[in-house]
PDB file of C-alpha atoms in Angstrom:
ATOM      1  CA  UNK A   1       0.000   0.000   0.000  1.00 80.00           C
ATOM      2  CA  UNK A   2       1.335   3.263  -0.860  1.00 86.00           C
ATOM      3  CA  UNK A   3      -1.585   5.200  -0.295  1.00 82.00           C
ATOM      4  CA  UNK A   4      -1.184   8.418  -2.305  1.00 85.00           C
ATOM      5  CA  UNK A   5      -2.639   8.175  -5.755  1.00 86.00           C
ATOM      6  CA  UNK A   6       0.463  10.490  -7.292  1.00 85.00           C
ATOM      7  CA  UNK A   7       2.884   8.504  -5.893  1.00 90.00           C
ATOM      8  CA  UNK A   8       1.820   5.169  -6.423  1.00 92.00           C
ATOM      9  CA  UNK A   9       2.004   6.494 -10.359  1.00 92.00           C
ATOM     10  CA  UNK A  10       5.073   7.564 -10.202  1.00 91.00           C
ATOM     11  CA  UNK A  11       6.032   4.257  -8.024  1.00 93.00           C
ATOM     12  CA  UNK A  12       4.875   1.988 -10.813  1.00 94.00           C
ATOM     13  CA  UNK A  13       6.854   4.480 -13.536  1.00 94.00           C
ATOM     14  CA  UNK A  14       9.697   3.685 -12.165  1.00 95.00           C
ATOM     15  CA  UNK A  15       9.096  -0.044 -11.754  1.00 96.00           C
ATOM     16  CA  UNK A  16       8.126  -0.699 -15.258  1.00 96.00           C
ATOM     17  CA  UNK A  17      10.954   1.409 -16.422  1.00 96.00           C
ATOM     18  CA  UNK A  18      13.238  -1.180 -15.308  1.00 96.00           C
ATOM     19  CA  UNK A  19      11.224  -4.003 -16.670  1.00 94.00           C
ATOM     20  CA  UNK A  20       8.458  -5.446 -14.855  1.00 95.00           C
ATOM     21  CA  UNK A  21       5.343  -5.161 -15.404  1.00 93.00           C
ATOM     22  CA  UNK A  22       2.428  -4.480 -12.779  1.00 93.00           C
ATOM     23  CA  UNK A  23      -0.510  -2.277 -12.333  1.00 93.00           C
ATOM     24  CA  UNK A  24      -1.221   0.520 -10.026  1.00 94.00           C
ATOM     25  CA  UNK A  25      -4.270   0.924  -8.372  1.00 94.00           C
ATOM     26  CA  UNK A  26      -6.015   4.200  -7.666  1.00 93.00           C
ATOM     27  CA  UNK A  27      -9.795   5.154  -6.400  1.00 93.00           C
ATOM     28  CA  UNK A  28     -12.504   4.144  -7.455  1.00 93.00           C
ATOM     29  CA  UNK A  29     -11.029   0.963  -7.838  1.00 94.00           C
ATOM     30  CA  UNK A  30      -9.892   1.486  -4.422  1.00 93.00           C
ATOM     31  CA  UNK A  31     -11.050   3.410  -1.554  1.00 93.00           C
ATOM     32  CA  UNK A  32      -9.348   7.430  -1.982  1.00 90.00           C
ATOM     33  CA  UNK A  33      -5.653   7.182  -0.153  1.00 89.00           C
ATOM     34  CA  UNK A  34      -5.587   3.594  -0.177  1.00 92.00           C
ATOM     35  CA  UNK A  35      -3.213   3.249  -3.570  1.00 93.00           C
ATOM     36  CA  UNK A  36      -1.797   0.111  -4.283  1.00 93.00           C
ATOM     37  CA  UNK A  37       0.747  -1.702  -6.768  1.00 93.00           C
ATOM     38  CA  UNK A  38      -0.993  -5.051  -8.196  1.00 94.00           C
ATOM     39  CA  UNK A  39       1.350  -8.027  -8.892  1.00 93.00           C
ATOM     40  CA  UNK A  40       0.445 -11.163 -10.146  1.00 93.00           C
ATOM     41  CA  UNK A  41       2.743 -13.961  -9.414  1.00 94.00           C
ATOM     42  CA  UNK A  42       2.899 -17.506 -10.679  1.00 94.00           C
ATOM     43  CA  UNK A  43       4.488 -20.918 -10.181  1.00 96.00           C
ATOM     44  CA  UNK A  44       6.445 -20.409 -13.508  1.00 96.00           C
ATOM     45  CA  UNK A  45       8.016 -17.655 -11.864  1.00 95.00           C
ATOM     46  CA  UNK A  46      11.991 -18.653 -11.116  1.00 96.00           C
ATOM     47  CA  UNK A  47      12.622 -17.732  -7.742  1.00 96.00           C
ATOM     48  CA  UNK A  48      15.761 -15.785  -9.605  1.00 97.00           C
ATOM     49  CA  UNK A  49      13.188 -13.890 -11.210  1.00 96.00           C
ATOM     50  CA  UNK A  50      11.257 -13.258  -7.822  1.00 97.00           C
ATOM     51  CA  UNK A  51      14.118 -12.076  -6.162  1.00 97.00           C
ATOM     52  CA  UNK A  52      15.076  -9.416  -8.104  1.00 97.00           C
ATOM     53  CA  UNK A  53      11.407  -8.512  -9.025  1.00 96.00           C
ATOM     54  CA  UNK A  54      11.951  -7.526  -5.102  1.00 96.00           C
ATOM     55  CA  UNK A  55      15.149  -5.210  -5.676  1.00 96.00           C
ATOM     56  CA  UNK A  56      13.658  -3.322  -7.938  1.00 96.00           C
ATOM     57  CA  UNK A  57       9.967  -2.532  -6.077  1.00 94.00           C
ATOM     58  CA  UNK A  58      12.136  -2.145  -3.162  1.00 94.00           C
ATOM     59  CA  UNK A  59      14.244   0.130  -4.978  1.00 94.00           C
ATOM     60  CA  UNK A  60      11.714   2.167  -6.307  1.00 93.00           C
ATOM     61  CA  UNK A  61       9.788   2.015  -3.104  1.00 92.00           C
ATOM     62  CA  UNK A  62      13.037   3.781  -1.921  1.00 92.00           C
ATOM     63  CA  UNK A  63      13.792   6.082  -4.584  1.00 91.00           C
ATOM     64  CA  UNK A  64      10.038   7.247  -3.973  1.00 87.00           C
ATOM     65  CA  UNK A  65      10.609   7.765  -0.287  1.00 85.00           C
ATOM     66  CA  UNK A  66       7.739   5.256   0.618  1.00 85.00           C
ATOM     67  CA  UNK A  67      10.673   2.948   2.484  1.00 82.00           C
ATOM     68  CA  UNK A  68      13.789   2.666   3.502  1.00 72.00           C
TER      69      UNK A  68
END
């Protein structure tokens, strides 16, 4: 949850930028200030490929000031 409807945007920029793909979520999908990213994971997901699917949100989640 990253609750702030510009941010999450600008979250999910970031993240696709660098190559994966996932959806933000914004109200009305959503209740207002409860934005969220949307992943979908699968089994024929490597757990390479999970891993740094991880780095990246986290860096972005970083970059974005939303965590340390």
């Amino acid at each position: 949850m990253i609750n702030s409807d510009a941010k999450v945007l600008g979250v999910a920029e970031k993240i696709q930028e660098r190559g994966l793909f996932l959806n933000p979520v914004t109200y009305p999908a959503v209740p207002k200030h409860r934005s969220r990213l949307r992943i979908s994971v699968s089994a024929a997901h490597s757990e390479a490929e999970l891993e740094t699917a991880v780095g990246i949100i986290k860096g972005a989640l970083a970059e974005e000031g939303v965590c340390r």
